[in-house]
Amino acid sequence: MLHRPRRNRKSPAIRNLVRETSLSAKDFIYPLFVHEAEENVAIESMPGCTRWSLAGLVKEAGEAHALGVPAVVIFPAVPEEKKNSTADECYNPNGLVPRAIQALKQAHPTLCVITDVALDPYNSDGHDGIVRPNRNDELEIINDETVAVLCKQAICHAHAGADIVSPSDMMDGRVEALRTALDDAGYQDVSILSYSAKYASAYYGPFRGALDSAPKAGDKKTYQMDYANVREAVREVILDEEEGADMVMVKPAGAYLDIISKVRETTSLPVAAYQVSGEYLMIKSAADAGWLDEKAIVLESLFAIKRAGADLILTYFAKQVAQWEIDGEF
Ligand code: PBG
């Protein structure tokens, strides 16, 4: 026999030498939830995740950073009484997110702070954009008006010290509008990580539970993408690159590895992938029930996302995996 591929698998040392993909805490962006309350509250729909107080957020981010995680992205839970149909709270300079950015940057100057740019946590309709009934009395998400609000939101985050703003709303033209607005306001150095290929996905369910941000009516299919499509993702990525995005994202990750791989071939920009709340919950609940080996499944799922072509991964497991890395577990 001339070919015995098993020779390259015969010992841990050789397997390490021929390993094609690596995973490290350095690849991770850690999503964290914050609310106004003084207590940290466990999130029922995402076991192991927490809605942090400001102080709790700073502590958790600091612990993850000390383990080697370079970046966090923050998601606010906004009380119902601060929501309205134009999501005005999203650019309140004294709002929860600007205060969280300031507290994080002050406590951890080397931590990269990323913010989500979209209206859903602040919008009484629960959509990422402004909602209005059209002539036929159907709900419509108004693109250009929404983009104008997103620009105010991004400038508010930049002013508070965000390193990267990350539009997750899927409105058309928002990357160019954000780039122009940020530059005009003097924030040329604030980066844009665009959720370029964000699918209308049932995997976001637990997240919407975490923030009480589910749409009050309708679904997100007129702005998020149809999961049957791949060329459309390529188109969105090309547009975002032309519009000035610094990094692009595919979301969700695990069920969209083909999209990640395609996007990797399409662009020279860094590609991020978001292992979303439903992916987290499926692993976590099976592991908590004793049906799957949590560490093995988490590592396999994250390696697969890297292997498909992602440079960066947003994952709720970031801190846990960083600890495993330090402990020499993989
Ligand atoms: C909202 C937003 C969502 C997520 C990140 N930003 C939910 C949605 O689009 O409905 C989902 C993240 C997750 O499920 O972990 N703009």
Coordinates of C-alpha atoms and ligand atoms in Angstrom, one line a residue:
M1 CA 0.0 0.0 0.0
L2 CA 1.5 3.4 -1.0
H3 CA -0.9 5.5 0.8
R4 CA -1.6 5.1 4.5
P5 CA -3.2 8.4 5.6
R6 CA -3.4 7.0 9.2
R7 CA 0.4 7.6 9.5
N8 CA -0.4 11.3 9.9
R9 CA -2.7 10.5 12.8
K10 CA -0.5 8.1 14.7
S11 CA 0.4 10.2 17.7
P12 CA -0.8 13.5 19.4
A13 CA 2.5 15.1 18.3
I14 CA 2.0 14.3 14.6
R15 CA -1.7 15.2 14.8
N16 CA -0.7 18.6 16.1
L17 CA 1.9 19.0 13.4
V18 CA -0.6 18.4 10.6
R19 CA -3.5 20.2 12.2
E20 CA -5.0 22.6 9.6
T21 CA -7.1 24.9 11.8
S22 CA -6.4 26.5 15.2
L23 CA -8.8 27.9 17.8
S24 CA -7.8 30.4 20.4
A25 CA -9.4 32.9 22.8
K26 CA -7.8 35.5 20.5
D27 CA -10.5 34.7 17.9
F28 CA -13.4 35.5 20.2
I29 CA -15.9 38.3 20.7
Y30 CA -17.9 37.7 23.9
P31 CA -21.5 38.8 23.7
L32 CA -22.7 40.2 27.1
F33 CA -26.2 41.4 28.2
V34 CA -26.6 44.4 30.5
H35 CA -29.6 45.9 32.2
E36 CA -30.3 48.9 34.6
A37 CA -30.8 46.8 37.7
E38 CA -28.3 46.5 40.5
E39 CA -28.4 42.7 40.6
N40 CA -27.1 40.1 38.1
V41 CA -30.0 38.0 36.9
A42 CA -29.8 34.6 35.3
I43 CA -31.4 34.4 31.8
E44 CA -34.0 31.6 31.8
S45 CA -33.9 31.1 28.0
M46 CA -30.0 30.9 28.0
P47 CA -28.9 28.8 31.0
G48 CA -25.4 29.9 32.1
C49 CA -25.9 33.4 30.7
T50 CA -26.7 36.5 32.7
R51 CA -28.2 39.9 32.4
W52 CA -25.4 41.9 34.2
S53 CA -25.6 45.0 36.2
L54 CA -23.1 47.6 35.0
A55 CA -20.7 46.5 37.8
G56 CA -21.3 42.9 36.9
L57 CA -20.7 43.6 33.2
V58 CA -17.4 45.3 34.0
K59 CA -16.3 42.3 36.2
E60 CA -17.3 39.6 33.7
A61 CA -15.7 41.4 30.8
G62 CA -12.5 41.9 32.9
E63 CA -12.4 38.2 33.7
A64 CA -12.8 37.2 30.1
H65 CA -10.2 39.7 29.0
A66 CA -7.7 38.4 31.6
L67 CA -8.2 34.9 30.1
G68 CA -7.2 36.3 26.7
V69 CA -10.6 37.3 25.1
P70 CA -9.8 40.5 23.2
A71 CA -13.4 41.9 22.6
V72 CA -16.9 42.0 23.9
V73 CA -20.1 43.1 22.3
I74 CA -22.8 44.5 24.5
F75 CA -26.6 44.1 24.3
P76 CA -28.9 46.1 26.5
A77 CA -32.2 45.0 28.0
V78 CA -34.2 48.2 27.9
P79 CA -37.3 48.7 30.2
E80 CA -40.6 48.8 28.3
E81 CA -41.3 52.4 29.4
K82 CA -38.2 53.6 27.6
K83 CA -39.2 52.1 24.3
N84 CA -41.2 54.0 21.7
S85 CA -42.0 53.7 18.0
T86 CA -38.9 55.7 16.9
A87 CA -36.5 54.1 19.4
D88 CA -35.3 57.5 20.6
E89 CA -33.6 55.9 23.6
C90 CA -31.0 54.3 21.3
Y91 CA -29.1 57.6 21.0
N92 CA -29.5 58.9 24.5
P93 CA -26.0 59.9 25.5
N94 CA -26.8 58.9 29.1
G95 CA -28.4 55.7 28.1
L96 CA -27.3 52.2 29.3
V97 CA -25.0 51.4 26.4
P98 CA -23.0 54.6 26.5
R99 CA -22.6 54.2 30.2
A100 CA -21.6 50.6 29.8
I101 CA -19.0 51.5 27.1
Q102 CA -17.5 54.2 29.4
A103 CA -17.3 51.9 32.4
L104 CA -15.7 49.1 30.3
K105 CA -13.1 51.3 28.7
Q106 CA -12.2 53.0 32.0
A107 CA -11.8 49.6 33.8
H108 CA -10.2 47.8 30.9
P109 CA -8.5 50.1 28.4
T110 CA -7.1 47.3 26.3
L111 CA -10.5 45.6 25.9
C112 CA -12.1 46.1 22.4
V113 CA -15.7 47.3 23.0
I114 CA -18.2 46.6 20.3
T115 CA -21.8 47.7 20.2
D116 CA -24.8 46.4 18.3
V117 CA -26.4 49.0 16.1
A118 CA -30.1 48.2 15.5
L119 CA -33.4 49.5 17.0
D120 CA -35.0 46.4 18.3
P121 CA -34.0 46.7 22.0
Y122 CA -35.5 50.3 22.0
N123 CA -38.4 49.9 19.6
S124 CA -41.8 49.4 21.1
D125 CA -42.6 47.3 18.0
G126 CA -39.6 45.1 18.6
H127 CA -38.3 45.4 15.1
D128 CA -34.8 46.4 14.0
G129 CA -36.3 49.3 12.1
I130 CA -39.1 51.8 12.4
V131 CA -42.5 50.2 11.7
R132 CA -45.4 51.9 10.0
P133 CA -48.6 50.5 8.4
N134 CA -48.7 51.0 4.6
R135 CA -51.7 51.7 2.4
N136 CA -52.9 48.1 2.7
D137 CA -52.5 48.3 6.4
E138 CA -49.6 45.9 6.4
L139 CA -46.7 46.6 8.7
E140 CA -43.7 48.0 6.8
I141 CA -40.1 48.5 8.0
I142 CA -39.1 51.9 6.8
N143 CA -35.6 51.7 5.5
D144 CA -34.2 55.2 5.0
E145 CA -35.7 56.7 8.1
T146 CA -34.3 53.8 10.1
V147 CA -30.8 54.4 8.7
A148 CA -30.9 58.0 9.9
V149 CA -31.6 56.8 13.4
L150 CA -28.9 54.2 13.2
C151 CA -26.4 56.9 12.3
K152 CA -27.4 58.8 15.5
Q153 CA -27.0 55.6 17.5
A154 CA -23.6 54.8 16.1
I155 CA -22.3 58.4 16.8
C156 CA -23.6 58.1 20.3
H157 CA -21.7 54.9 20.8
A158 CA -18.6 56.3 19.2
H159 CA -18.8 59.3 21.4
A160 CA -18.9 57.1 24.5
G161 CA -15.7 55.3 23.3
A162 CA -16.8 52.3 21.3
D163 CA -14.0 50.8 19.2
I164 CA -16.3 49.1 16.7
V165 CA -20.0 49.6 15.9
S166 CA -21.8 46.6 14.5
P167 CA -25.0 47.1 12.5
S168 CA -27.2 44.1 12.8
D169 CA -30.4 45.6 11.4
M170 CA -30.0 44.6 7.7
M171 CA -31.3 47.9 6.3
D172 CA -30.1 48.8 2.8
G173 CA -27.3 51.3 2.5
R174 CA -26.6 51.5 6.2
V175 CA -22.9 50.8 6.1
E176 CA -22.2 53.7 3.7
A177 CA -24.4 56.0 5.8
L178 CA -22.8 55.0 9.0
R179 CA -19.3 55.4 7.6
T180 CA -20.1 58.9 6.3
A181 CA -21.9 59.9 9.6
L182 CA -19.0 58.6 11.7
D183 CA -16.4 60.4 9.6
D184 CA -18.3 63.7 9.5
A185 CA -18.5 63.5 13.3
G186 CA -14.8 63.0 13.6
Y187 CA -14.8 59.2 14.3
Q188 CA -12.7 58.1 11.3
D189 CA -11.1 55.5 13.5
V190 CA -14.2 53.8 14.7
S191 CA -14.6 50.5 12.8
I192 CA -17.7 48.9 11.2
L193 CA -18.3 45.2 11.7
S194 CA -21.3 44.6 9.5
Y195 CA -23.8 41.8 9.9
S196 CA -23.7 41.4 6.2
A197 CA -25.3 38.1 5.8
K198 CA -27.8 37.8 8.6
Y199 CA -30.5 35.3 8.0
A200 CA -34.1 35.4 9.3
S201 CA -33.5 32.6 11.7
A202 CA -35.4 30.7 14.4
Y203 CA -32.0 30.3 16.2
Y204 CA -32.4 33.8 17.6
G205 CA -35.4 32.8 19.8
P206 CA -33.5 32.5 23.1
F207 CA -31.8 35.9 22.6
R208 CA -35.1 37.7 22.1
G209 CA -36.2 36.1 25.4
A210 CA -33.1 37.4 27.0
L211 CA -33.8 40.9 26.0
D212 CA -37.7 40.8 25.8
S213 CA -37.1 42.2 22.3
A214 CA -39.2 39.9 20.1
P215 CA -41.2 41.6 17.4
K216 CA -44.7 42.5 18.7
A217 CA -46.2 41.7 15.2
G218 CA -44.9 40.1 12.1
D219 CA -41.5 38.6 11.4
K220 CA -38.1 39.9 10.2
K221 CA -38.3 38.3 6.7
T222 CA -38.5 41.6 4.8
Y223 CA -35.0 42.6 6.0
Q224 CA -33.2 39.5 7.3
M225 CA -32.3 37.0 4.6
D226 CA -34.0 33.8 3.4
Y227 CA -32.2 30.8 4.6
A228 CA -32.6 29.2 1.2
N229 CA -30.2 31.6 -0.4
V230 CA -26.5 31.8 -0.8
R231 CA -25.8 34.1 -3.8
E232 CA -27.8 36.8 -1.9
A233 CA -25.2 36.6 0.9
V234 CA -22.4 37.1 -1.6
R235 CA -24.2 40.2 -2.9
E236 CA -24.7 41.6 0.5
V237 CA -21.0 41.1 1.4
I238 CA -19.9 42.8 -1.8
L239 CA -22.1 45.8 -1.2
D240 CA -20.9 46.1 2.4
E241 CA -17.3 46.0 1.3
E242 CA -18.0 48.7 -1.3
E243 CA -19.8 50.7 1.3
G244 CA -16.8 50.7 3.6
A245 CA -17.2 47.9 6.1
D246 CA -14.0 46.9 7.9
M247 CA -15.2 43.4 8.7
V248 CA -18.2 41.3 7.6
M249 CA -20.3 38.8 9.5
V250 CA -22.3 35.7 8.8
K251 CA -25.1 34.8 11.2
P252 CA -26.0 32.2 12.5
A253 CA -22.9 30.1 12.2
G254 CA -23.3 26.4 12.7
A255 CA -26.0 25.8 10.1
Y256 CA -24.5 28.3 7.7
L257 CA -20.9 26.9 7.2
D258 CA -21.4 26.9 3.5
I259 CA -22.2 30.6 3.6
I260 CA -19.1 31.3 5.7
S261 CA -17.0 29.4 3.2
K262 CA -18.4 31.2 0.3
V263 CA -18.1 34.6 2.0
R264 CA -14.4 33.7 2.8
E265 CA -13.8 33.3 -1.0
T266 CA -15.7 36.5 -1.9
T267 CA -13.9 39.0 0.3
S268 CA -10.4 39.8 1.6
L269 CA -12.0 41.5 4.7
P270 CA -11.9 39.6 8.0
V271 CA -15.0 37.3 8.3
A272 CA -16.8 37.0 11.6
A273 CA -19.4 34.3 12.4
Y274 CA -21.9 34.5 15.2
Q275 CA -22.7 31.2 17.0
V276 CA -26.1 32.5 18.1
S277 CA -28.3 31.9 21.2
G278 CA -30.2 29.0 19.7
E279 CA -26.9 27.2 18.8
Y280 CA -25.7 27.9 22.4
L281 CA -29.0 26.6 23.9
M282 CA -29.1 23.4 21.9
I283 CA -25.6 22.5 23.1
K284 CA -26.1 23.7 26.6
S285 CA -29.4 21.9 27.2
A286 CA -28.2 18.6 25.7
A287 CA -25.0 18.9 27.9
D288 CA -26.9 19.9 31.0
A289 CA -29.2 16.8 30.5
G290 CA -26.0 14.7 30.3
W291 CA -26.7 13.7 26.7
L292 CA -23.6 15.3 25.1
D293 CA -20.1 16.0 26.3
E294 CA -20.2 19.8 26.6
K295 CA -16.5 20.5 26.1
A296 CA -16.1 18.2 23.2
I297 CA -19.2 19.5 21.4
V298 CA -18.3 23.2 22.0
L299 CA -14.8 22.7 20.7
E300 CA -16.0 20.8 17.7
S301 CA -18.7 23.3 16.8
L302 CA -16.2 26.2 17.1
F303 CA -13.4 24.4 15.1
A304 CA -16.0 23.8 12.4
I305 CA -16.8 27.5 12.2
K306 CA -13.0 28.4 12.0
R307 CA -12.5 25.6 9.4
A308 CA -15.3 26.9 7.2
G309 CA -13.3 30.2 7.0
A310 CA -14.3 32.5 9.9
D311 CA -11.5 34.6 11.4
L312 CA -13.5 35.7 14.4
I313 CA -16.3 34.0 16.3
L314 CA -18.9 35.6 18.4
T315 CA -19.8 33.0 21.0
Y316 CA -21.4 32.8 24.4
F317 CA -18.8 30.1 25.2
A318 CA -15.9 32.6 24.8
K319 CA -14.9 32.8 28.5
Q320 CA -15.3 29.1 29.1
V321 CA -13.2 28.2 26.1
A322 CA -10.5 30.7 27.0
Q323 CA -10.3 28.9 30.4
W324 CA -10.0 25.5 28.7
E325 CA -7.2 26.9 26.5
I326 CA -5.2 28.1 29.5
D327 CA -5.8 24.7 31.2
G328 CA -4.3 23.0 28.1
E329 CA -7.6 21.2 27.3
F330 CA -7.2 21.5 23.5
Ligands
PBG1 C1 -30.9 42.2 16.9 C2 -30.0 41.1 17.2 C3 -30.4 39.8 17.3 C4 -29.2 39.0 17.6 C5 -28.1 39.9 17.6 N1 -28.6 41.2 17.4 C6 -31.7 39.2 17.2 C7 -32.6 39.4 16.0 O1 -32.1 39.8 14.9 O2 -33.8 39.1 16.1 C8 -29.3 37.6 17.8 C9 -28.2 37.0 18.6 C10 -28.4 35.6 19.1 O3 -29.4 35.0 18.9 O4 -27.5 35.1 19.9 N2 -30.6 43.2 16.1

